């Protein structure tokens, strides 16, 4: 018996698909990852560059604002001459203060301070007069009297954030007075707020104390000191941040938005400009790219999978066809031609396989012919020996002595076995040559079964086997060939006795279903393993555990039985469990209408 080939379904196909996927997808994935990496790197640099440009623009706006303030003061005073200053009836401070206030809306108050530190005149945009103070102790005055322009820290007033600009007033190259100007930052803030990075990027402005000067529509924040914020303190120490480091992506404490930000210090006034670009906009471009790349990778992988599956199918299908054809040949069917049209080596292999199958078929035919001729030639002599043996044992040639009987009995037994074997071989050869012709007609199988049981009685008695059979009264007629049917049932019963236990029980029952009349022959004998069940109807098959016993047999009975049943248009099934018993079930069509004659020969 051939060992069962373990099933390895789909392995070649899976390996091929896997290989295809690895070869195709690895470059796709590497390319995708590299693209993603370089795109996000380039994007980072672009963001940094855009933010830098925005910071430069903001710085220019701030510088321009203060330059204009300082220029205004300087230009106007340069045009004064000594005569103007001497004329006691001319209030020159008022004239010039009004000019300043009109020339730049940021001026809210102008004071003129004598070189001794006493305010000599004060003009406000909003109130007529003010108390004149002595500012000789103020650091800004001291600095101005030494010739320096000073811009104070930001302070909040009722009219918004303000700085004080203190500048010396030069006349003829000498410091003549000091001018103290209160400058509102409101125009500067509104200019800064107009600076935008695309739609959502905005500017934040802090003074050196961490006071928020300009803020994105959030005036309450302006009172807040942000000096402890590390980004601000780092920038105040001179380090500009450029949106390239991972720390430059953060949640803004001012707007609570996730942003990518850069900073810049304005050295002269020690203010810090922040540009913050919400990720919802700054990341949009790279996010779109990422999506496009991921979708492309996904589509590529799906396409690779489809293509790989198609090629795997094309590769594996011919192999499967060859595999199935091999199984058919194993079952003795040589007619199945393999059709492979791949136009390559596989097609050649298919053609070679077909040639091999034709050769095997010819061999099988030769073998059958040989078996048929040999069995045919053997039948005459062994049948003659059988006849003469019967005559000898009948006493036709005179009485035989016990010694002669002792010597001749084994000869008779062996010859009987030989006759059975030769008859079986002839049937097999006939069946395989298509010469087995069987006619079927309606018959009452109860009568035939009862006759077979009677014939089997002596064999059953030897092993004390009980055969239970109660013929049902209303059983329909079945379409069978009586001789073949008897041979089939006889084989089942004799096997049930042979492979059953001493004192065993054989049950014969009927069943009528779907136009078929079934007969089951069940025993409680040794049973057949699941593996052996698959080979039960093959020629010369005998279960390994049976071969090692003294039970005689050729392994042809069930093969012939199956052939006979099929020729009669019936079906056969078997169920068995080792140690519990076996049940053979044979079903034939129930007879109806006129008598049908079937000739299955081809
Ligand atoms: P033979 O009986 O001549 O060996 P068969 O074709 O009738 O040949 O049976 C083939 C094999 O099937 C037997 O050798 C035996 O191993 C197994 N077999 C058949 N019938 C039974 C049964 N009723 N119980 C157990 N094994 C059986």
Coordinates of C-alpha atoms in Angstrom, one line a residue, residues 254-473:
X254 CA -1.0 82.6 24.6
X255 CA -3.5 81.1 22.1
X256 CA -3.6 77.5 23.4
X257 CA -3.2 76.3 19.7
X258 CA -0.7 73.7 18.6
X259 CA 1.8 75.7 16.5
X260 CA 5.2 75.7 15.0
X261 CA 7.0 78.8 16.0
X262 CA 10.2 81.0 15.5
X263 CA 11.5 83.9 17.5
X264 CA 13.7 86.9 17.0
X265 CA 15.2 89.5 19.4
X266 CA 15.2 93.2 18.5
X267 CA 18.5 94.1 20.1
X268 CA 18.1 97.9 20.5
X269 CA 14.9 97.8 22.5
X270 CA 15.2 94.2 23.8
X271 CA 11.8 93.2 22.5
X272 CA 11.1 89.6 21.3
X273 CA 9.0 88.8 18.2
X274 CA 7.3 85.5 18.0
X275 CA 5.7 84.1 14.9
X276 CA 3.4 81.2 15.6
X277 CA 1.8 79.1 12.8
X278 CA -1.0 76.8 13.8
X279 CA -0.3 73.2 12.7
X280 CA -3.9 73.0 11.3
X281 CA -2.6 75.2 8.5
X282 CA 1.2 74.7 8.5
X283 CA 1.0 70.9 8.5
X284 CA -1.7 70.9 5.8
X285 CA 0.6 70.7 2.8
X286 CA 2.8 67.9 4.2
X287 CA -0.3 66.1 5.5
X288 CA -1.8 66.2 2.0
X289 CA 1.5 64.8 0.6
X290 CA 1.6 62.1 3.3
X291 CA -2.0 61.1 2.4
X292 CA -1.2 61.0 -1.3
X293 CA 1.9 58.9 -0.7
X294 CA 0.2 56.5 1.7
X295 CA -2.8 56.1 -0.7
X296 CA -0.3 55.5 -3.5
X297 CA 1.5 52.9 -1.4
X298 CA -1.8 51.2 -0.5
X299 CA -3.0 51.2 -4.2
X300 CA 0.4 49.8 -5.3
X301 CA 0.3 47.0 -2.7
X302 CA -3.2 46.1 -3.7
X303 CA -2.2 46.1 -7.4
X304 CA 0.8 43.9 -6.6
X305 CA -1.4 41.5 -4.6
X306 CA -3.8 41.2 -7.6
X307 CA -1.1 40.8 -10.1
X308 CA 0.8 38.3 -7.8
X309 CA -2.4 36.3 -7.2
X310 CA -3.0 36.2 -11.0
X311 CA 0.5 35.0 -11.8
X312 CA 0.5 32.5 -8.9
X313 CA -2.8 31.1 -10.2
X314 CA -1.3 30.8 -13.7
X315 CA 1.8 29.1 -12.2
X316 CA 0.0 26.8 -9.8
X317 CA -3.0 25.8 -12.0
X318 CA -1.1 23.5 -14.4
X319 CA 0.6 21.9 -11.4
X320 CA -2.8 21.3 -9.8
X321 CA -4.0 19.8 -13.1
X322 CA -1.0 17.5 -13.2
X323 CA -1.6 16.6 -9.5
X324 CA -5.2 15.7 -10.1
X325 CA -4.3 13.7 -13.3
X326 CA -1.8 11.8 -11.2
X327 CA -4.5 10.9 -8.7
X328 CA -6.8 9.7 -11.5
X329 CA -4.0 7.5 -12.8
X330 CA -3.5 6.2 -9.3
X331 CA -7.2 5.3 -9.3
X332 CA -6.7 3.5 -12.7
X333 CA -8.2 6.1 -14.9
X334 CA -5.9 6.8 -17.8
X335 CA -8.4 8.7 -20.0
X336 CA -8.0 12.1 -18.3
X337 CA -5.8 14.2 -20.7
X338 CA -4.2 17.2 -19.0
X339 CA -4.8 20.4 -21.0
X340 CA -2.2 23.1 -20.3
X341 CA -1.9 26.0 -22.6
X342 CA 0.7 28.2 -21.0
X343 CA 3.0 28.1 -24.1
X344 CA 6.1 27.4 -22.0
X345 CA 7.8 24.5 -20.2
X346 CA 4.7 23.8 -18.2
X347 CA 2.8 23.0 -21.4
X348 CA 5.7 20.7 -22.5
X349 CA 5.4 19.0 -19.1
X350 CA 1.7 18.5 -19.6
X351 CA 2.3 17.0 -23.1
X352 CA 5.0 14.7 -21.6
X353 CA 2.5 13.7 -18.9
X354 CA -0.2 12.8 -21.4
X355 CA 2.4 10.7 -23.4
X356 CA 3.3 9.0 -20.2
X357 CA -0.4 8.4 -19.4
X358 CA -0.9 6.8 -22.8
X359 CA 2.0 4.6 -22.2
X360 CA 0.7 3.5 -18.8
X361 CA -2.7 2.9 -20.3
X362 CA -1.1 0.6 -22.9
X363 CA 0.8 -1.2 -20.2
X364 CA -2.4 -1.6 -18.2
X365 CA -4.2 -3.1 -21.2
X366 CA -1.3 -5.5 -21.8
X367 CA -1.4 -6.5 -18.2
X368 CA -5.2 -7.1 -18.3
X369 CA -4.9 -9.0 -21.5
X370 CA -2.2 -11.2 -20.0
X371 CA -4.3 -11.8 -16.8
X372 CA -7.3 -12.6 -18.9
X373 CA -5.4 -15.0 -21.2
X374 CA -3.6 -16.6 -18.2
X375 CA -6.8 -17.0 -16.2
X376 CA -8.7 -18.3 -19.2
X377 CA -6.0 -20.9 -19.9
X378 CA -5.8 -21.9 -16.3
X379 CA -9.6 -22.3 -15.8
X380 CA -9.9 -25.4 -18.0
X381 CA -7.2 -27.5 -16.1
X382 CA -8.2 -26.4 -12.6
X383 CA -11.9 -27.0 -13.3
X384 CA -11.0 -30.5 -14.7
X385 CA -8.9 -31.2 -11.6
X386 CA -11.9 -30.1 -9.5
X387 CA -14.2 -32.4 -11.4
X388 CA -11.9 -35.4 -11.1
X389 CA -11.4 -34.6 -7.4
X390 CA -15.2 -34.7 -6.9
X391 CA -15.4 -38.0 -8.7
X392 CA -12.5 -39.4 -6.5
X393 CA -14.3 -38.2 -3.3
X394 CA -17.7 -39.5 -4.5
X395 CA -16.1 -42.9 -4.7
X396 CA -16.6 -43.2 -8.5
X397 CA -13.1 -44.6 -8.8
X398 CA -13.6 -47.0 -5.9
X399 CA -13.5 -46.4 -2.2
X400 CA -10.7 -44.3 -0.8
X401 CA -8.7 -45.2 2.2
X402 CA -8.4 -42.7 5.2
X403 CA -4.7 -42.3 4.3
X404 CA -5.6 -41.4 0.7
X405 CA -8.3 -39.0 2.0
X406 CA -5.8 -37.4 4.3
X407 CA -3.4 -36.8 1.4
X408 CA -6.0 -35.7 -1.2
X409 CA -8.0 -33.3 1.1
X410 CA -5.5 -30.5 1.0
X411 CA -5.1 -31.0 -2.8
X412 CA -8.9 -30.6 -3.2
X413 CA -8.9 -27.5 -0.9
X414 CA -6.1 -25.8 -2.7
X415 CA -7.6 -26.5 -6.1
X416 CA -10.9 -25.1 -4.9
X417 CA -9.1 -21.9 -3.9
X418 CA -7.3 -21.9 -7.2
X419 CA -10.7 -22.2 -9.0
X420 CA -12.1 -19.3 -7.0
X421 CA -9.0 -17.2 -7.7
X422 CA -9.1 -18.0 -11.5
X423 CA -12.8 -17.1 -11.6
X424 CA -12.2 -13.8 -9.7
X425 CA -9.3 -12.9 -12.0
X426 CA -11.4 -13.6 -15.1
X427 CA -14.2 -11.4 -13.7
X428 CA -11.7 -8.6 -13.0
X429 CA -10.1 -8.9 -16.4
X430 CA -13.6 -8.9 -18.1
X431 CA -14.7 -6.0 -16.1
X432 CA -11.6 -4.0 -17.0
X433 CA -11.8 -4.9 -20.6
X434 CA -15.5 -3.7 -20.5
X435 CA -16.7 -7.2 -21.2
X436 CA -18.8 -7.5 -18.1
X437 CA -22.4 -7.4 -19.3
X438 CA -25.2 -7.4 -16.8
X439 CA -28.9 -7.2 -17.4
X440 CA -31.1 -5.9 -14.7
X441 CA -34.8 -6.5 -14.0
X442 CA -37.2 -6.1 -11.1
X443 CA -36.6 -8.8 -8.5
X444 CA -37.7 -9.6 -5.0
X445 CA -34.4 -9.3 -3.1
X446 CA -35.9 -10.9 0.1
X447 CA -36.0 -14.3 -1.6
X448 CA -32.4 -14.0 -2.8
X449 CA -31.1 -12.9 0.6
X450 CA -32.9 -15.7 2.4
X451 CA -31.3 -18.2 0.0
X452 CA -27.8 -16.7 0.5
X453 CA -28.2 -16.9 4.3
X454 CA -29.1 -20.6 3.9
X455 CA -26.0 -21.1 1.8
X456 CA -23.8 -19.3 4.4
X457 CA -25.3 -21.2 7.4
X458 CA -22.5 -23.9 7.4
X459 CA -19.7 -21.2 7.4
X460 CA -21.6 -19.2 10.1
X461 CA -22.1 -22.3 12.3
X462 CA -18.3 -22.9 12.3
X463 CA -17.8 -19.6 14.1
X464 CA -21.2 -19.7 15.9
X465 CA -22.2 -16.5 14.2
X466 CA -25.9 -15.4 14.3
X467 CA -27.3 -13.9 11.1
X468 CA -30.4 -11.8 11.9
X469 CA -32.7 -11.1 9.0
X470 CA -36.5 -10.4 9.1
X471 CA -37.8 -9.9 5.6
X472 CA -40.2 -7.0 5.5
X473 CA -43.6 -7.7 4.0

